[in-house]
Amino acid sequence: MPDARREDLGRMLRAWRMARDPRLLREPVPFRGHRSYLTQLDMALLLGVSERWYRALERGEDRGYAPEMIDGVARILGLSPAQTDALYRGTGHRPPPRAAHDARPDEAMLDLLHQQRRVSWICDQAWDVVAANAVAARHCPWLVRPGANVMTWAFSPEARYQLREWETRWAGPLLAGLRLAWQRRPDDERLDEVVRAVRREPGVAALWDATADVPEPGDARARPMYFPLVAPDPVDVHVRTYGRYDDASLRWLVLTPVDTAVTFP
């Protein structure tokens, strides 16, 4: 009996192939001529397999395709992270780990970021900052420093001045999110570097070992931050996290004051 899920994956694969412009490939496409799409024969030749073998993949047949072939298909077709994951899982393979620092925001995401009148930035899965708006640069200048990383800053002595009640209100939730990501992404070398840097900061080793005291990640409670250009006293803020629905490789964060009358000049 045909596998409906595999057949559906085959239909998606055909659509991805037909939408792929051969001019975007690094390697030359044999016999391309003036075509604006790739044929099944093109794919087979580029992958080093027979046309029948590749055609079977698009028909949804289960032939025990090697992960190297699936990787080649994703590379040739320029698939997105979500499409690549679907292709791997649909052919019985675990998706490969994706380096956090490879993520890049698109123009639409950057446009939304810069429209914000609040402190807002985008970081990858290792918490490396990849973009920040002008409001963030004014009130949290560390966000626009070369090599800025949210976690290494948040656990630094400098951060404990701006993140008020640091040990009781900030450290636990931040550490919970970092530890969970570290466990989920064991092959992410950059994230491993971040964890080692954080654990070297004063007092963090003890917090790390006190696992029973670490709250659940994603704790949405408001926390006090100090913004000298906004108010003489700390301002309670929510740290809101957003992202693209089909790609978890980027986090878009916005600091939202609890008091709606508070504005960022």
GROMACS .gro file of C-alpha atoms in nm, residues 46-203:
model
  158
   46LEU     CA    1   2.453   1.598  -1.021
   47LEU     CA    2   2.400   1.339  -0.747
   48GLY     CA    3   2.592   1.063  -0.924
   49VAL     CA    4   2.299   0.819  -0.927
   50SER     CA    5   2.080   0.673  -1.198
   51GLU     CA    6   1.778   0.864  -1.320
   52ARG     CA    7   1.558   0.570  -1.217
   53TRP     CA    8   1.694   0.588  -0.861
   54TYR     CA    9   1.624   0.960  -0.832
   55ARG     CA   10   1.281   0.924  -0.996
   56ALA     CA   11   1.190   0.670  -0.730
   57LEU     CA   12   1.260   0.930  -0.462
   58GLU     CA   13   1.008   1.168  -0.620
   59ARG     CA   14   0.755   0.885  -0.647
   60GLY     CA   15   0.776   0.834  -0.273
   61GLU     CA   16   0.938   0.490  -0.291
   62ASP     CA   17   1.133   0.372   0.010
   63ARG     CA   18   1.469   0.252  -0.122
   64GLY     CA   19   1.686   0.320   0.180
   65TYR     CA   20   1.841   0.636   0.038
   66ALA     CA   21   2.178   0.720   0.193
   67PRO     CA   22   2.194   1.039   0.401
   68GLU     CA   23   2.469   1.160   0.166
   69MET     CA   24   2.219   1.153  -0.121
   70ILE     CA   25   1.959   1.340   0.082
   71ASP     CA   26   2.219   1.597   0.178
   72GLY     CA   27   2.305   1.640  -0.190
   73VAL     CA   28   1.941   1.689  -0.285
   74ALA     CA   29   1.897   1.958  -0.017
   75ARG     CA   30   2.217   2.133  -0.127
   76ILE     CA   31   2.140   2.127  -0.500
   77LEU     CA   32   1.784   2.251  -0.452
   78GLY     CA   33   1.887   2.516  -0.198
   79LEU     CA   34   1.623   2.397   0.050
   80SER     CA   35   1.533   2.600   0.357
   81PRO     CA   36   1.599   2.454   0.704
   82ALA     CA   37   1.234   2.348   0.736
   83GLN     CA   38   1.232   2.185   0.390
   84THR     CA   39   1.561   2.009   0.461
   85ASP     CA   40   1.431   1.871   0.790
   86ALA     CA   41   1.115   1.746   0.617
   87LEU     CA   42   1.321   1.573   0.348
   88TYR     CA   43   1.547   1.402   0.601
   89ARG     CA   44   1.263   1.286   0.824
   90GLY     CA   45   1.051   1.179   0.528
   91THR     CA   46   1.329   0.949   0.408
   92GLY     CA   47   1.391   0.799   0.751
   93HIS     CA   48   1.690   1.006   0.861
   94ARG     CA   49   1.752   1.239   1.150
   95PRO     CA   50   1.810   1.596   1.028
   96PRO     CA   51   2.173   1.705   1.064
   97PRO     CA   52   2.260   1.953   1.339
   98ARG     CA   53   2.256   2.307   1.213
   99ALA     CA   54   2.520   2.553   1.326
  100ALA     CA   55   2.353   2.842   1.504
  101HIS     CA   56   2.584   3.102   1.352
  102ASP     CA   57   2.470   3.012   1.000
  103ALA     CA   58   2.130   3.175   1.057
  104ARG     CA   59   2.057   3.509   0.890
  105PRO     CA   60   1.744   3.728   0.912
  106ASP     CA   61   1.566   3.811   0.588
  107GLU     CA   62   1.471   4.162   0.474
  108ALA     CA   63   1.115   4.139   0.610
  109MET     CA   64   1.237   4.038   0.955
  110LEU     CA   65   1.493   4.320   0.960
  111ASP     CA   66   1.230   4.571   0.849
  112LEU     CA   67   1.003   4.473   1.139
  113LEU     CA   68   1.297   4.492   1.377
  114HIS     CA   69   1.385   4.847   1.281
  115GLN     CA   70   1.023   4.963   1.301
  116GLN     CA   71   1.014   4.888   1.673
  117ARG     CA   72   1.024   5.179   1.920
  118ARG     CA   73   1.145   4.946   2.193
  119VAL     CA   74   1.476   4.775   2.260
  120SER     CA   75   1.478   4.492   2.007
  121TRP     CA   76   1.736   4.256   1.861
  122ILE     CA   77   1.775   3.926   1.678
  123CYS     CA   78   2.005   3.647   1.789
  124ASP     CA   79   2.076   3.292   1.677
  125GLN     CA   80   2.052   2.967   1.872
  126ALA     CA   81   2.386   3.028   2.040
  127TRP     CA   82   2.259   3.375   2.145
  128ASP     CA   83   2.503   3.555   1.915
  129VAL     CA   84   2.347   3.889   1.819
  130VAL     CA   85   2.300   3.918   1.443
  131ALA     CA   86   2.101   4.245   1.431
  132ALA     CA   87   1.976   4.519   1.665
  133ASN     CA   88   1.766   4.831   1.616
  134ALA     CA   89   1.865   5.190   1.690
  135VAL     CA   90   1.671   5.194   2.018
  136ALA     CA   91   1.871   4.894   2.137
  137ALA     CA   92   2.197   5.061   2.038
  138ARG     CA   93   2.102   5.368   2.245
  139HIS     CA   94   1.985   5.194   2.562
  140CYS     CA   95   2.181   4.867   2.551
  141PRO     CA   96   2.499   4.956   2.360
  142TRP     CA   97   2.653   4.616   2.431
  143LEU     CA   98   2.411   4.471   2.172
  144VAL     CA   99   2.596   4.638   1.885
  145ARG     CA  100   2.949   4.557   1.995
  146PRO     CA  101   3.143   4.322   1.765
  147GLY     CA  102   3.086   3.962   1.872
  148ALA     CA  103   2.799   4.048   2.108
  149ASN     CA  104   2.640   3.745   2.275
  150VAL     CA  105   2.334   3.775   2.499
  151MET     CA  106   2.438   3.504   2.745
  152THR     CA  107   2.801   3.598   2.790
  153TRP     CA  108   2.692   3.958   2.853
  154ALA     CA  109   2.401   3.866   3.081
  155PHE     CA  110   2.632   3.677   3.317
  156SER     CA  111   2.911   3.936   3.312
  157PRO     CA  112   2.970   4.179   3.600
  158GLU     CA  113   2.870   4.465   3.367
  159ALA     CA  114   2.523   4.317   3.311
  160ARG     CA  115   2.448   4.297   3.680
  161TYR     CA  116   2.427   4.676   3.692
  162GLN     CA  117   2.157   4.699   3.423
  163LEU     CA  118   1.975   4.376   3.506
  164ARG     CA  119   1.854   4.467   3.853
  165GLU     CA  120   1.796   4.197   4.117
  166TRP     CA  121   2.018   3.990   3.891
  167GLU     CA  122   2.068   3.682   4.106
  168THR     CA  123   1.704   3.640   4.213
  169ARG     CA  124   1.516   3.765   3.904
  170TRP     CA  125   1.738   3.719   3.598
  171ALA     CA  126   2.004   3.454   3.646
  172GLY     CA  127   1.775   3.154   3.696
  173PRO     CA  128   1.553   3.190   3.387
  174LEU     CA  129   1.850   3.279   3.165
  175LEU     CA  130   2.050   2.986   3.292
  176ALA     CA  131   1.754   2.750   3.244
  177GLY     CA  132   1.724   2.847   2.878
  178LEU     CA  133   2.097   2.815   2.820
  179ARG     CA  134   2.122   2.474   2.985
  180LEU     CA  135   1.824   2.335   2.797
  181ALA     CA  136   1.966   2.452   2.462
  182TRP     CA  137   2.306   2.304   2.553
  183GLN     CA  138   2.146   1.965   2.619
  184ARG     CA  139   1.936   1.975   2.302
  185ARG     CA  140   2.224   2.077   2.073
  186PRO     CA  141   2.522   1.860   2.174
  187ASP     CA  142   2.697   1.910   1.838
  188ASP     CA  143   2.680   2.290   1.839
  189GLU     CA  144   3.041   2.394   1.899
  190ARG     CA  145   2.960   2.763   1.925
  191LEU     CA  146   2.696   2.701   2.191
  192ASP     CA  147   2.949   2.491   2.381
  193GLU     CA  148   3.190   2.785   2.374
  194VAL     CA  149   2.920   3.014   2.513
  195VAL     CA  150   2.843   2.772   2.797
  196ARG     CA  151   3.210   2.749   2.894
  197ALA     CA  152   3.243   3.128   2.892
  198VAL     CA  153   2.932   3.172   3.106
  199ARG     CA  154   3.044   2.913   3.360
  200ARG     CA  155   3.370   3.101   3.410
  201GLU     CA  156   3.190   3.414   3.527
  202PRO     CA  157   3.182   3.488   3.904
  203GLY     CA  158   2.917   3.294   4.093
   0.00000   0.00000   0.00000
